Amino acid sequence: MVHQYKNNGYHILLDVNSGSVHVVDELVYEMVPYYKEKELSEIIALLKDRYPKEEIREAAADLEELINAGKLYTEDIYENYIQEIVEAKKPVVKALCLHIAHDCNLACRYCFAEEGEYHGRRALMSYEVGKKALDFLIANSGSRKNLEVDFFGGEPLLNWQVVKDLVAYGREQEKLHQKNFRFTLTTNGVLLNDEVQEFVNREMSNVVLSIDGRKEVHDYMRPFRNGAGSYDRILPKFQKLADSRNQERYYVRGTFTRHNKDFSKDVLHLADLGFQQISVEPVVGTEEETYALRAEDLPEVFAEYDRLAAEMVRRYRTGKAFTFFHFMLDLTGGPCVAKRLSGCGSGTEYLAVTPWGDLYPCHQFVGDEKYRMGNVDEGITRPDIRDTFKNCNVYSKEKCRDCFAKFYCSGGCAANAHKFHGSIHETYDISCELERKRVECAIMIKAAEAEKDEVESDEEK
Amino acid sequence: MKHIKTLNTQTLQNTMKKGGCGECQTSCQSACKTSCTVGNQSCENNR
Ligand code: SF4
Ligand code: SF4
Ligand code: SF4
């Protein structure tokens, strides 16, 4: 399968099954759809009025070279391979999302956790429950060394002492068990202060700071419970924290909705404020919600992604680059194909833990009783749920098989699929369209970066 | 090659041999908590 498209003046071929990305000229771009079916003489006959014959022969030779190197028109050879890997794998857990506080000091309109309460009552996780969760993780992690623990909410700073105590406990246990904990924190910033900042910088490998972008956008969606906006309260603290981490190992993270389809402005607003690690992603909501994105919004949203990508290229060229999470793409050191095909890991290697110690496939399933998989005392009591998630991958979903983005998206978000279709083996079309668009933009950016780097190394010569 | 510039050297086929060790980050864990994105992650073995 070859996916070809034009973006920002680049002609791009993605050979899906080898993951090869080729930037080509117009001639090759035109030849690729029929190159395999037609004889060279036919191709020359078709194109000779517009291109010199010699050029066409050269282009054909270039295409042959790619085919022989296994970089064009490659087949999908991974289905059995991934099945074998999945079956051979002993189930291990390597990441937990700890719902340290089911409570929140903001009342964001799109909160899937319903102001932090997750269809339940307000609660804080006790140190005892948290300790058992870490013990559970260590005991179920097999030979995995790196274990991830995200302090999530609601708002985790509402239970800050427990966070600190659990980090201390983790640091003590990791030595005894030859593990390495990577702690992360997701916060709305309201309670952020110097003491929190100092601790976070010492202990947390990543911190996610929730801010939506422009003040009016942020304040509309992320008010305090009394209705007042939260932007002015959190922004200076986030800027200070980001700088204190050298603009590394953090993200400012926002959500865009139907109310700010021009979200490239929000991303650029954050960049102009000095943030260099930015993630702004589409809201997930059903049609009844006024803020939810609809199919009819897609052309506008696509155009925004294009605008953003083009602007990022401009900034890259002038030394003002910043990272946009969804356009990050590692073409050289990216993940192996097994990782790319096995999905997000929810329900298998990644689990969420409620304040009461119940286990769910991921944070988005918390509160849906059907998906309660066990608890930190007894461990997994519903291995059937785990098995359903384990067998959920690109090949278990009809729509993913033929999708050019399958090795970048890995079959999408099980929670979204469940929310919209009641099954984790489905895909949610709007998310898919957006994912494919982002992959196209991300690849274009790589093409532009490669061009700039080339020009520079020529100049050095 | 005059007409084509390939941006990556590795192919996915080549990652089959040593892949699947599972040491890398869980994909939903980092910055987006509502979507799956693996293409942008790094292999722990290439660091
Ligand atoms: S660390 Fe590398 S080889 Fe191991 S599963 Fe992740 S991407 Fe694959
Ligand atoms: S974009 Fe959609 S169809 Fe494509 S791989 Fe992802 S979930 Fe599957
Ligand atoms: S199911 Fe969706 S929200 Fe849950 S971990 Fe996977 S990608 Fe993230």
Coordinates of C-alpha atoms and ligand atoms in Angstrom, one line a residue:
Chain A
M1 CA 0.0 0.0 0.0
V2 CA 1.4 3.4 -1.0
H3 CA -0.2 6.6 0.3
Q4 CA 0.6 9.7 -1.7
Y5 CA -0.4 13.3 -1.1
K6 CA 0.7 16.8 -1.5
N7 CA 1.1 19.2 1.3
N8 CA 2.8 22.6 1.6
G9 CA 4.4 22.2 -1.8
Y10 CA 5.8 18.7 -1.1
H11 CA 5.0 15.6 -3.0
I12 CA 5.1 12.8 -0.6
L13 CA 4.9 9.0 -0.8
L14 CA 4.4 6.9 2.3
D15 CA 5.1 3.2 1.7
V16 CA 2.9 2.1 4.4
N17 CA 4.2 -1.4 5.2
S18 CA 7.9 -0.5 5.3
G19 CA 7.3 2.9 6.9
S20 CA 9.5 4.5 4.2
V21 CA 8.8 8.1 3.4
H22 CA 9.9 9.5 0.0
V23 CA 9.8 13.0 -1.1
V24 CA 9.5 13.0 -4.9
D25 CA 9.2 15.2 -7.9
E26 CA 6.0 15.6 -9.9
L27 CA 7.0 13.1 -12.5
V28 CA 7.5 10.3 -10.0
Y29 CA 4.4 11.3 -8.2
E30 CA 2.4 10.8 -11.3
M31 CA 4.0 7.5 -12.2
V32 CA 3.6 5.8 -8.8
P33 CA -0.1 4.8 -9.0
Y34 CA 0.3 2.8 -12.2
Y35 CA 4.0 2.0 -12.2
K36 CA 3.6 -1.6 -11.2
E37 CA 0.8 -2.4 -13.7
K38 CA 2.3 -0.8 -16.8
E39 CA 5.3 -1.5 -19.0
L40 CA 7.9 1.2 -19.2
S41 CA 7.1 1.7 -22.9
E42 CA 3.4 2.4 -22.0
I43 CA 4.4 4.9 -19.3
I44 CA 6.7 6.7 -21.7
A45 CA 3.9 6.9 -24.2
L46 CA 1.6 8.4 -21.6
L47 CA 4.0 11.0 -20.4
K48 CA 6.3 11.8 -23.3
D49 CA 4.4 15.0 -24.2
R50 CA 5.2 16.5 -20.9
Y51 CA 8.5 15.0 -19.8
P52 CA 11.7 14.1 -21.7
K53 CA 12.0 10.4 -22.3
E54 CA 15.3 10.3 -20.6
E55 CA 13.8 11.8 -17.4
I56 CA 11.1 9.1 -17.4
R57 CA 13.7 6.4 -17.7
E58 CA 15.7 7.8 -14.8
A59 CA 12.6 8.1 -12.7
A60 CA 11.8 4.5 -13.4
A61 CA 15.3 3.4 -12.4
D62 CA 14.9 5.3 -9.1
L63 CA 11.6 3.5 -8.5
E64 CA 13.2 0.1 -9.2
E65 CA 15.9 0.9 -6.7
L66 CA 13.4 1.5 -4.0
I67 CA 11.4 -1.6 -4.9
N68 CA 14.6 -3.7 -4.7
A69 CA 15.5 -2.2 -1.3
G70 CA 12.1 -3.2 0.1
K71 CA 11.0 0.5 0.4
L72 CA 8.1 0.7 -2.1
Y73 CA 5.0 -1.4 -2.8
T74 CA 5.8 -3.6 0.2
E75 CA 3.3 -6.1 1.6
D76 CA 1.9 -6.2 5.1
I77 CA 3.7 -9.2 6.5
Y78 CA 3.0 -8.6 10.2
E79 CA -0.4 -10.1 11.0
N80 CA 0.9 -13.6 12.0
Y81 CA 4.0 -12.1 13.5
I82 CA 2.0 -9.9 15.9
Q83 CA -0.3 -12.7 16.8
E84 CA 2.6 -14.8 17.8
I85 CA 4.1 -12.0 19.9
V86 CA 0.8 -11.4 21.6
E87 CA 0.3 -15.0 22.4
A88 CA 3.9 -15.6 23.6
K89 CA 3.8 -12.5 25.8
K90 CA 3.1 -13.1 29.5
P91 CA 0.8 -10.4 30.7
V92 CA 2.8 -7.8 32.5
V93 CA 1.7 -4.4 33.8
K94 CA 4.2 -1.6 33.3
A95 CA 2.2 1.5 33.8
L96 CA -0.5 2.8 36.2
C97 CA -2.6 5.8 36.2
L98 CA -3.3 6.6 39.8
H99 CA -6.5 8.5 40.4
I100 CA -5.1 10.2 43.4
A101 CA -8.1 12.6 43.8
H102 CA -11.6 12.2 42.5
D103 CA -12.2 15.9 43.1
C104 CA -11.4 19.1 41.3
N105 CA -11.1 22.8 42.0
L106 CA -12.1 23.6 38.5
A107 CA -15.3 22.8 36.6
C108 CA -14.2 22.3 33.0
R109 CA -17.1 21.9 30.6
Y110 CA -15.7 19.0 28.7
C111 CA -14.3 17.0 31.7
F112 CA -14.9 13.3 31.0
A113 CA -14.5 12.8 34.7
E114 CA -17.5 15.0 35.4
E115 CA -15.6 17.6 37.5
G116 CA -13.4 14.9 38.8
E117 CA -16.0 12.7 40.3
Y118 CA -16.2 10.0 37.6
H119 CA -19.8 9.2 38.0
G120 CA -19.1 8.5 41.6
R121 CA -18.5 10.3 44.8
R122 CA -15.7 12.6 45.7
A123 CA -12.7 10.8 47.1
L124 CA -9.0 11.0 47.8
M125 CA -6.7 8.0 47.5
S126 CA -5.2 7.0 50.8
Y127 CA -1.5 6.3 51.2
E128 CA -2.4 2.7 52.0
V129 CA -4.2 2.1 48.7
G130 CA -1.5 3.9 46.7
K131 CA 1.2 1.7 48.3
K132 CA -0.7 -1.4 47.4
A133 CA -1.0 -0.1 43.8
L134 CA 2.8 0.3 43.6
D135 CA 3.3 -3.1 45.1
F136 CA 0.8 -4.6 42.6
L137 CA 2.7 -2.9 39.8
I138 CA 6.1 -4.2 40.9
A139 CA 4.7 -7.7 41.4
N140 CA 3.1 -7.8 38.0
S141 CA 5.8 -6.2 35.9
G142 CA 7.8 -9.3 35.2
S143 CA 11.2 -8.4 33.9
R144 CA 10.3 -4.9 32.8
K145 CA 12.6 -2.4 34.4
N146 CA 11.0 0.9 33.6
L147 CA 7.7 1.4 35.3
E148 CA 5.5 4.4 34.7
V149 CA 3.2 5.9 37.3
D150 CA 1.0 8.9 36.4
F151 CA -0.6 10.9 39.2
F152 CA -3.9 11.9 37.7
G153 CA -7.2 13.1 38.9
G154 CA -9.5 15.0 39.2
E155 CA -6.7 17.3 40.4
P156 CA -3.8 15.5 42.1
L157 CA -2.6 18.5 44.0
L158 CA -5.7 18.2 46.1
N159 CA -4.0 15.2 47.6
W160 CA -0.4 16.3 47.4
Q161 CA 0.9 14.8 50.6
V162 CA -0.1 11.4 49.4
V163 CA 1.7 12.0 46.1
K164 CA 4.9 12.9 47.9
D165 CA 4.7 9.9 50.2
L166 CA 4.1 7.5 47.3
V167 CA 7.0 8.9 45.4
A168 CA 9.2 8.3 48.5
Y169 CA 7.8 4.8 48.9
G170 CA 8.4 4.1 45.2
R171 CA 12.0 5.3 45.4
E172 CA 12.6 2.9 48.3
Q173 CA 11.0 -0.1 46.6
E174 CA 12.6 0.4 43.2
K175 CA 16.0 -0.2 44.7
L176 CA 14.9 -3.4 46.4
H177 CA 13.4 -4.8 43.2
Q178 CA 15.8 -3.4 40.5
K179 CA 13.1 -1.3 38.9
N180 CA 13.1 2.3 37.7
F181 CA 10.0 4.4 38.4
R182 CA 9.1 7.2 36.0
F183 CA 6.6 9.4 37.8
T184 CA 4.5 11.9 36.0
L185 CA 2.0 14.5 37.2
T186 CA -1.0 16.0 35.4
T187 CA -2.3 19.2 36.9
N188 CA -4.5 22.2 36.3
G189 CA -2.0 24.4 38.1
V190 CA -4.4 26.1 40.6
L191 CA -2.4 24.9 43.6
L192 CA 1.0 24.9 42.0
N193 CA 3.6 26.7 44.1
D194 CA 7.3 26.8 44.7
E195 CA 7.3 23.7 46.9
V196 CA 5.4 21.7 44.4
Q197 CA 7.7 22.9 41.6
E198 CA 10.8 22.0 43.4
F199 CA 9.5 18.5 44.2
V200 CA 8.2 17.9 40.6
N201 CA 11.6 19.0 39.2
R202 CA 13.4 16.5 41.4
E203 CA 11.1 13.5 41.0
M204 CA 8.9 13.7 38.0
S205 CA 10.1 12.6 34.6
N206 CA 7.2 14.5 32.9
V207 CA 4.6 16.9 34.0
V208 CA 1.5 17.8 32.0
L209 CA 0.1 21.3 32.6
S210 CA -3.5 21.9 31.4
I211 CA -4.1 25.1 29.6
D212 CA -6.2 25.5 26.4
G213 CA -4.6 28.5 24.7
R214 CA -6.0 32.0 24.4
K215 CA -7.4 33.5 27.5
E216 CA -11.0 33.7 26.3
V217 CA -10.9 30.1 25.0
H218 CA -9.3 28.8 28.2
D219 CA -11.6 30.8 30.6
Y220 CA -14.7 29.7 28.8
M221 CA -14.0 26.0 29.0
R222 CA -12.0 25.9 32.2
P223 CA -13.8 28.0 34.8
F224 CA -13.6 27.7 38.6
R225 CA -16.8 26.4 40.2
N226 CA -18.0 29.9 40.7
G227 CA -17.7 30.6 37.0
A228 CA -14.6 32.8 37.1
G229 CA -11.9 32.0 34.6
S230 CA -8.6 30.3 35.7
Y231 CA -6.2 31.6 33.0
D232 CA -4.7 34.5 34.9
R233 CA -4.2 32.3 38.0
I234 CA -2.3 29.5 36.3
L235 CA -0.4 31.0 33.4
P236 CA 2.5 32.6 35.3
K237 CA 3.0 29.5 37.4
F238 CA 3.1 27.3 34.2
Q239 CA 5.6 29.7 32.6
K240 CA 7.8 29.6 35.6
L241 CA 7.7 25.8 35.9
A242 CA 8.5 25.3 32.2
D243 CA 11.5 27.6 32.5
S244 CA 12.7 25.9 35.6
R245 CA 12.7 22.6 33.7
N246 CA 14.7 24.2 30.8
Q247 CA 11.7 23.9 28.6
E248 CA 12.1 20.1 28.7
R249 CA 10.2 17.1 30.0
Y250 CA 6.8 18.7 30.3
Y251 CA 3.8 19.5 28.1
V252 CA 1.3 22.3 28.2
R253 CA -1.8 20.4 27.2
G254 CA -5.0 21.8 25.9
T255 CA -8.2 20.6 24.3
F256 CA -9.9 22.2 21.3
T257 CA -13.6 22.0 20.7
R258 CA -16.2 23.2 18.3
H259 CA -16.0 26.6 20.0
N260 CA -12.4 27.1 18.9
K261 CA -12.0 25.4 15.6
D262 CA -9.3 28.0 14.8
F263 CA -7.1 26.2 17.4
S264 CA -3.9 26.9 15.5
K265 CA -4.2 30.3 17.1
D266 CA -4.2 28.7 20.5
V267 CA -1.2 26.6 19.8
L268 CA 0.7 29.6 18.5
H269 CA -0.5 31.6 21.5
L270 CA 1.1 29.1 23.8
A271 CA 4.3 29.1 21.7
D272 CA 4.4 32.9 21.8
L273 CA 4.1 32.8 25.5
G274 CA 7.4 30.8 25.5
F275 CA 6.2 27.3 25.8
Q276 CA 8.2 24.8 23.7
Q277 CA 6.4 21.5 24.4
I278 CA 2.8 21.8 23.4
S279 CA -0.1 19.4 23.0
V280 CA -3.5 20.6 22.0
E281 CA -5.9 17.8 21.0
P282 CA -9.5 17.5 19.8
V283 CA -12.2 17.1 22.4
V284 CA -14.0 13.8 22.6
G285 CA -17.7 14.2 23.0
T286 CA -21.0 12.9 21.6
E287 CA -23.2 14.8 19.2
E288 CA -25.5 16.1 22.0
E289 CA -22.7 18.2 23.4
T290 CA -22.5 21.6 21.9
Y291 CA -18.7 21.6 22.1
A292 CA -18.3 18.3 20.3
L293 CA -16.7 18.2 16.8
R294 CA -18.9 17.0 14.0
A295 CA -18.2 15.5 10.6
E296 CA -19.1 18.8 9.0
D297 CA -16.3 20.6 10.9
L298 CA -13.6 18.4 9.5
P299 CA -12.6 20.5 6.5
E300 CA -12.1 23.5 8.7
V301 CA -10.1 21.5 11.2
F302 CA -7.9 20.0 8.5
A303 CA -7.2 23.5 7.2
E304 CA -6.1 24.5 10.7
Y305 CA -3.7 21.6 11.0
D306 CA -2.2 22.6 7.6
R307 CA -1.9 26.1 8.7
L308 CA -0.2 25.1 11.9
A309 CA 2.2 22.7 10.2
A310 CA 3.2 25.3 7.6
E311 CA 3.8 27.9 10.4
M312 CA 5.9 25.4 12.4
V313 CA 8.0 24.9 9.3
R314 CA 8.5 28.6 9.1
R315 CA 9.5 28.8 12.7
Y316 CA 11.8 25.9 12.3
R317 CA 13.6 27.7 9.5
T318 CA 14.1 30.8 11.6
G319 CA 15.3 29.0 14.8
K320 CA 12.0 29.4 16.7
A321 CA 11.0 25.8 16.6
F322 CA 8.6 24.3 19.2
T323 CA 7.2 20.8 19.6
F324 CA 3.6 19.9 18.9
F325 CA 2.9 16.5 20.4
H326 CA 0.7 15.3 17.6
F327 CA 3.1 16.2 14.9
M328 CA 6.0 14.5 16.5
L329 CA 7.3 11.7 14.4
D330 CA 10.5 9.7 14.9
L331 CA 11.5 8.5 11.4
T332 CA 14.9 7.2 12.5
G333 CA 14.6 5.9 16.0
G334 CA 10.9 5.2 16.2
P335 CA 9.3 2.2 17.7
C336 CA 9.5 -1.3 16.4
V337 CA 6.6 -2.7 14.4
A338 CA 5.5 -4.8 17.3
K339 CA 5.0 -1.8 19.4
R340 CA 3.3 0.0 16.6
L341 CA 0.8 -2.7 16.2
S342 CA -0.1 -3.5 19.7
G343 CA -2.0 -0.4 20.6
C344 CA -2.0 1.8 23.6
G345 CA -1.7 -1.0 26.1
S346 CA -4.9 -0.2 27.9
G347 CA -6.3 -3.1 29.9
T348 CA -3.1 -5.1 29.6
E349 CA 0.1 -3.2 30.4
Y350 CA -1.6 0.0 31.4
L351 CA -4.3 0.2 34.1
A352 CA -6.0 2.9 36.0
V353 CA -6.5 2.7 39.8
T354 CA -9.4 4.5 41.5
P355 CA -9.1 6.1 45.0
W356 CA -10.6 2.9 46.4
G357 CA -8.1 0.7 44.7
D358 CA -10.3 -0.7 41.9
L359 CA -8.5 -1.5 38.6
Y360 CA -9.9 -0.4 35.2
P361 CA -8.5 -0.8 31.7
C362 CA -7.6 2.9 31.6
H363 CA -8.5 6.3 33.0
Q364 CA -11.4 6.7 30.5
F365 CA -13.1 3.5 31.6
V366 CA -13.1 4.4 35.3
G367 CA -16.6 4.4 36.7
D368 CA -18.0 2.0 34.1
E369 CA -18.7 -1.0 36.4
K370 CA -18.7 -3.4 33.5
Y371 CA -15.0 -2.8 33.1
R372 CA -13.9 -3.2 36.7
M373 CA -11.1 -5.7 36.4
G374 CA -10.1 -6.2 40.0
N375 CA -8.5 -4.3 42.8
V376 CA -5.1 -3.8 44.4
D377 CA -5.8 -6.3 47.1
E378 CA -6.8 -9.3 44.9
G379 CA -5.2 -8.3 41.7
I380 CA -6.9 -9.0 38.3
T381 CA -10.1 -10.9 39.0
R382 CA -11.5 -10.5 35.5
P383 CA -8.8 -11.8 33.1
D384 CA -11.4 -12.0 30.4
I385 CA -11.5 -8.2 30.2
R386 CA -7.7 -8.2 29.9
D387 CA -7.9 -10.8 27.1
T388 CA -10.4 -8.7 25.1
F389 CA -8.0 -5.8 25.3
K390 CA -5.0 -7.9 24.5
N391 CA -6.5 -9.1 21.2
C392 CA -7.5 -5.6 20.2
N393 CA -5.1 -4.4 17.5
V394 CA -4.9 -3.1 14.0
Y395 CA -5.9 -6.5 12.6
S396 CA -8.9 -6.9 14.8
K397 CA -10.5 -3.8 13.3
E398 CA -11.8 -3.9 9.8
K399 CA -11.3 -0.2 9.1
C400 CA -7.7 -0.2 10.3
R401 CA -6.5 -2.9 7.9
D402 CA -6.6 -0.6 4.9
C403 CA -5.7 2.6 6.7
F404 CA -2.4 4.3 5.8
A405 CA -2.0 5.6 9.3
K406 CA -2.1 2.2 11.0
F407 CA 1.6 2.1 12.0
Y408 CA 1.3 5.6 13.6
C409 CA -2.0 5.3 15.3
S410 CA -2.0 1.7 16.2
G411 CA -5.7 1.2 16.0
G412 CA -6.9 4.3 17.9
C413 CA -8.3 4.8 21.3
A414 CA -10.3 1.9 22.7
A415 CA -12.2 4.2 25.0
N416 CA -13.4 6.5 22.2
A417 CA -14.5 3.4 20.2
H418 CA -16.4 2.2 23.2
K419 CA -18.0 5.6 23.8
F420 CA -19.3 5.9 20.3
H421 CA -20.0 2.4 19.3
G422 CA -20.2 0.3 22.5
S423 CA -17.3 -1.9 21.3
I424 CA -13.5 -1.5 21.6
H425 CA -13.1 -3.3 18.3
E426 CA -14.5 -0.4 16.4
T427 CA -13.0 2.9 15.3
Y428 CA -14.4 6.4 15.8
D429 CA -14.4 8.0 12.3
I430 CA -13.9 11.6 13.3
S431 CA -10.8 10.7 15.4
C432 CA -9.5 8.6 12.5
E433 CA -9.9 11.4 10.0
L434 CA -8.0 13.7 12.3
E435 CA -5.3 11.2 13.0
R436 CA -4.7 10.7 9.3
K437 CA -4.5 14.4 8.7
R438 CA -2.0 14.8 11.5
V439 CA 0.2 12.0 10.2
E440 CA 0.3 13.7 6.8
C441 CA 1.3 17.0 8.4
A442 CA 3.9 15.4 10.6
I443 CA 5.5 13.8 7.6
M444 CA 5.5 17.0 5.6
I445 CA 7.3 18.7 8.5
K446 CA 10.0 16.1 8.4
A447 CA 10.4 16.6 4.7
A448 CA 10.8 20.4 5.2
E449 CA 13.3 19.8 8.1
A450 CA 15.3 17.5 6.0
E451 CA 15.5 20.1 3.2
K452 CA 16.7 22.8 5.6
D453 CA 19.3 20.5 7.2
E454 CA 20.5 19.7 3.7
V455 CA 20.8 23.3 2.6
E456 CA 22.8 24.0 5.8
S457 CA 25.2 21.1 5.4
D458 CA 25.8 22.2 1.8
E459 CA 26.6 25.7 3.0
E460 CA 29.1 24.3 5.4
K461 CA 30.9 22.4 2.7
Chain B
M1 CA 18.8 9.5 -6.9
K2 CA 17.6 12.6 -8.7
H3 CA 13.9 12.2 -8.5
I4 CA 13.4 10.8 -5.0
K5 CA 14.7 11.6 -1.6
T6 CA 14.0 9.0 1.1
L7 CA 13.8 10.4 4.6
N8 CA 14.4 7.3 6.6
T9 CA 17.0 4.6 6.4
Q10 CA 15.4 1.9 8.5
T11 CA 12.4 -0.1 7.4
L12 CA 9.7 -1.5 9.6
Q13 CA 10.6 -5.0 8.3
N14 CA 14.0 -4.6 9.9
T15 CA 12.6 -4.0 13.3
M16 CA 10.9 -7.4 13.5
K17 CA 14.0 -9.2 14.6
K18 CA 14.8 -7.5 17.9
G19 CA 11.5 -5.8 18.5
G20 CA 8.8 -6.2 21.0
C21 CA 10.8 -6.0 24.2
G22 CA 8.2 -3.7 25.8
E23 CA 10.6 -1.3 27.6
C24 CA 9.3 1.8 25.9
Q25 CA 6.7 4.2 27.2
T26 CA 3.0 3.4 27.3
S27 CA 1.6 5.5 24.5
C28 CA -1.3 7.2 26.3
Q29 CA 0.8 8.1 29.3
S30 CA 2.7 11.2 28.2
A31 CA 0.8 14.2 27.0
C32 CA -2.4 13.1 25.5
K33 CA -4.7 11.2 27.7
T34 CA -7.4 10.8 25.1
S35 CA -5.8 9.4 22.1
C36 CA -3.4 6.8 20.9
T37 CA -0.2 7.9 19.2
V38 CA 2.7 5.6 18.8
G39 CA 4.4 6.9 15.8
N40 CA 6.0 9.7 17.7
Q41 CA 7.6 7.6 20.4
S42 CA 11.2 6.5 20.6
C43 CA 12.5 3.1 21.0
E44 CA 14.2 2.6 24.3
N45 CA 16.9 0.5 22.6
N46 CA 17.9 3.3 20.3
R47 CA 18.7 5.8 22.9
Ligands
SF4_1 S1 11.7 -0.4 23.4 FE1 12.0 -0.5 21.1 S2 12.2 -2.7 20.6 FE2 11.3 -2.6 22.6 S3 9.1 -2.6 22.3 FE3 9.6 -0.5 22.4 S4 10.0 0.1 20.3 FE4 10.0 -2.1 20.4
SF4_2 S1 -6.7 6.1 12.0 FE1 -8.6 4.9 12.5 S2 -8.6 3.3 10.9 FE2 -6.6 4.2 10.9 S3 -5.4 2.9 12.2 FE3 -6.1 4.6 13.4 S4 -8.1 3.8 14.3 FE4 -7.5 2.5 12.6
SF4_3 S1 -8.0 3.5 25.5 FE1 -7.7 5.6 24.7 S2 -7.6 6.9 26.6 FE2 -7.4 4.7 27.2 S3 -5.2 4.4 27.3 FE3 -5.8 3.8 25.3 S4 -5.6 5.6 23.9 FE4 -5.5 6.3 26.1

